[in-house]
Amino acid sequence: MATTKSPPSHSLQIHRLPQSQYIDAVRFLPAFSGLDRFAVLALFDTHSSSPSLQIHSLPKSTPPSLNLQSSHSLPKSTPPSLNLQSSLSLSSRVSSLSLSLSAHKPLIAASTFSGSLHILLLDFDASVQSEFSVPEKSLHVGAISCVDLQESGVECVSVGEDGRVNLVGFGDGSRLTYRRVWDSDGLVSYTAAKWASPTEFATGGFGFGLQWWDLRKPGGPVSQFKGNWAQRTTSGIVHSIDIHPSRKHTCLAGGSLGTVFAWDLRWQQQPIILSGVGTSEVATHSPCESEVWEVKYDPYMQTSNFGNVSSSRILPAMLCSEDGILAVVEQGEEPIELLAEPCAINSFDIDRQNPTDVICSLEWESIAILSRP
Amino acid sequence: MPGLTADSGNALVPLSPEAHVSVVYPLHHGLKPPISRLSISWSRGNALRVSVFRELPAESGDSDGEAGGKVVQVKLGVADGEVDDAQWRRIAYGSVSPFALLQSRRNSVLALSKMSMSSSPYHPDWWEYVMEYSKDISSLLDNAKSLPNSVIDDPKTVLKKVEEPTCLKAAWGLLEIFYADKESQAWLPEQIVDWLADYDILFSGTQATVHSKLVEFQKAIVRLQTIEDDPRYWEVITSALAVGWLEIVVKLLRLHGSYQLDQLSNRETENGLVEAVAILISKMPRMRPELEAGRLGECFKTKPDFIKAWEKWRAQITKLDCSSFWVQCDHRQTRDGLRNMLQVMLGNTNNLCTSTCHWIELYISHFLYVRPFTVGLESMHALAQKCIQLKPISSSHRLMGLIIGILGENTEEERDNLGGISIEELHRLVYAQVLSSHALTWQIAPIYLTSCMKQGMGLLEVLLYKQPVQDNQMLLKTTEICRLYDLESISSSIMKIAGVYHWKHGRKGSGVFWLQQARDEFRLNRIAQQLFDFVGRSISDESFKQWEGLIELLGSESKIAGGLDFLHKYRDFKKSLQQVQVGKTTDAAQQAVESLISLMRNPSTPQRFWLPLLHDSLKLLSWQERPLLNVNQTNLLLNKLQELSMARLRPDFIEANLPPQALSSVRLALATNLGRAILEE
């Protein structure tokens, strides 16, 4: 059975906010205003069968320094709440959500299961300033599996199970342009994508496969990672990829069987396994046994010992899983379990401005907001 | 459907007569008329799936740009007005963990009792666990919003404002009293008194109740100058007393005008009588372990202690009733009102009957003042029947049905008409079916189904097979449930379905993946043939990059890939051939030859690839430096070529897309090589 260090529970604050709608994805908006912070929820109302995108404001948690004078009493922060700011109805459910800042204004890219892509440019008050969309059947045949916006927000990569890789740009700000980078004609399906640099990105798919793409070298992926590494007995799917801005040579991936592994481009076919039950060696360290739906580097954990981390060591990462686990895994360390829910945790995001805070969506129609000490 | 209602006697759940009312559900299909055909089938739960087909103009086909048909869902029935869908799902989600805990405790308790060979199947702690479960569920049934409590205690507010409770919670409360709370069985009547105090409001909707009378009076109270002159005051006070709401009664009594300072001197006797009754009421003996702070009465845990106190209390009431002070009290309404109250406390059935509205209120008053020791369902049922006769109900409330059901039925009895399953299993199955009928709650159903020994697993299999396979996330959620309950065969069937689905929709890689996961060699072999056709057409040196990913997915030949391991070898061969083109070293060429021979030896290499393979290798067959193939190898290839020539005569032979002289140039190259090889050996 998995072993985990449990965090000092008295200091971890967890708030669950029921939504009465299924949450397909949740993200924090990158901070653009000093006063408020916002979260974007992709929702699906089963009663009316209507999907929507909602932007909610949520109060910032009080920084620990402000609580010093009342250190003996409980911190008197108000419990977080979500306050609806704006809502946009969509024609299909959201399959993937990516956010970035473009000219200091937040940009949201939402792909749908029917294959359309919606790009929203927000104003400073988090209202929708303009909306662009690419209709279904233009980018992909069927659903778009994943979209990822560049940090600067100039281009968006989209991948699908149809085997296509597309780039959507909105250079002049008035309309979207798109071009096909690759079409594997369904021979390979892509389920995840993440930018590494303005010209490079990684994709992931079936059989724990990863691909590295360089726009300067067209005609297919420049490098491929074979998922069927030696000790594996069973295969799986990559659901999520993350790439750290300071470690562009390493691709972090999460997928089936509680698997989180890192692919270092400099050591091509030797993955560094952080978690997973498919391989014998790390099985005892695996915080979960089921699908890892999302994985992200955890900026909160790295601050503690960033100085003495060599560049080959994988930075701590957070994952959420089908078996209801939200945990932080670190190379050679016991995982730290933050949440163990009776239902799946389908997506999460870490507040980049305030990395103590994590927002996640639960299968049972609710949002959980965590505040780490 | 008249046929169904006719024989509803055989149905497990009898159909209600309201089903006769016809309801019109408008369809919003948005199609251009004319509509030629409708097809109706059941969807999830009580939803219908209606497929609407348009009649297409014969000549133009579907060129008018309009959809030829549409599928719409129609939800039948109306939601329970009390608990909306989202709230209902919240309750369903919240009750999973308590149920899982109870089940695991049950298993460990059963294991313990087996070990100790004790005759009782349950541990003494068991009922504590059951109560814990019941309390957990009950807390989920609370209304989310509660009214803030007023800080200032207004003496004229006799009835505290509370959020209207739900029938659901009231029903759960009853079940808890009768079935779960075994510790408090001795104090059952008092528990029902408390229950009615909480839920009497629920019956006010259909008829007058003590609660509704109080609400009415509360509205009037501020306008009354001398409250004791109003007959409603005494009526309400006696009613509240009859159902045991002692705190309200005492509070109302203290509003009596004789308590006012300016009146106290000339209404001394009257005030003394009012206060005497108030004190008697607040000292009422109650057969229960405890009372919450602020509630009136004196608690007695055991029957002998209670009987002693009860007799003493009644003696005090009788003594007061016979007191000479009544003659000295000249306020008629007060005198009559108070003596009426004494009659209620003495259990005068006529007084009880007139001061209560609903039969359940009369029933409660009997427990309080006539038969405080009523025990056993049988006598409780008889008493209920008597009360219903005295106060017939005009319209039945669903909670009444539940009460009568509990009192009238012996649930311990085994029943034959349930298809061999226990009533516990029946209820769990019904609940699981309700959960299964919603896209968001079906994932909870397995935990209840697996706790049903007889029919649970069968229904779970059906449920899992019904889940959609189109979306990977959904599919993985389904297979995760299979993994949790060790249903590997179902999981692999589902993955086979998914594999074929993706394959058919052009997602070849994803199709192969799911079939591999399902270890379905049969289908992998089948699709391998189609894949080879595709390869034969599309594989050129440039497009090979497209294939790379799929071949990676197929993995090494040790893995299950059906005939698909050919692709893997073919790729290796093509790669080494490319090396030869670039480097032209003999070593690389020798390696390419090994690949070629291994491909030609492999039985899974399709025949139609033989000639293209050999044609691709012409350069190797006529290598400048030395013959790369030895005699045996050359003979093998020549034999294959011979076999191919024979096969060409068969009508189903597929000619490779090669130049016409391909065969002869290969034959010539092989013959040359053979000659050189013989010389070398």
CSV table of C-alpha atoms in Angstrom, one decimal, chain A residues 8-15 37 60-64 77 80 300 338 354-359 368-373:
chain,number,residue,atom,x,y,z
A,8,PRO,CA,0.7,19.0,9.7
A,9,SER,CA,-3.1,19.0,9.4
A,10,HIS,CA,-3.6,21.8,11.9
A,11,SER,CA,-2.1,24.2,9.6
A,12,LEU,CA,-3.5,23.1,6.2
A,13,GLN,CA,-6.8,24.7,5.6
A,14,ILE,CA,-9.3,23.0,3.3
A,15,HIS,CA,-12.6,24.5,2.2
A,37,ARG,CA,-7.7,37.1,-7.8
A,60,LYS,CA,-6.8,36.3,-1.3
A,61,SER,CA,-5.8,34.4,1.7
A,62,THR,CA,-4.1,36.5,4.4
A,63,PRO,CA,-0.3,36.3,4.1
A,64,PRO,CA,1.1,34.6,7.2
A,77,SER,CA,-9.2,34.8,7.7
A,80,PRO,CA,-12.8,31.5,0.8
A,300,TYR,CA,5.7,26.3,-3.1
A,338,LEU,CA,-2.6,17.1,0.8
A,354,ASN,CA,0.6,32.9,-3.9
A,355,PRO,CA,1.8,29.3,-4.2
A,356,THR,CA,0.5,28.3,-0.8
A,357,ASP,CA,-3.0,28.2,-2.4
A,358,VAL,CA,-4.3,25.4,-4.5
A,359,ILE,CA,-7.7,25.1,-6.1
A,368,ALA,CA,-11.8,22.6,-2.9
A,369,ILE,CA,-9.5,25.4,-2.0
A,370,LEU,CA,-6.4,24.6,0.0
A,371,SER,CA,-4.2,27.0,1.8
A,372,ARG,CA,-0.9,25.6,2.9
A,373,PRO,CA,0.9,27.1,5.9
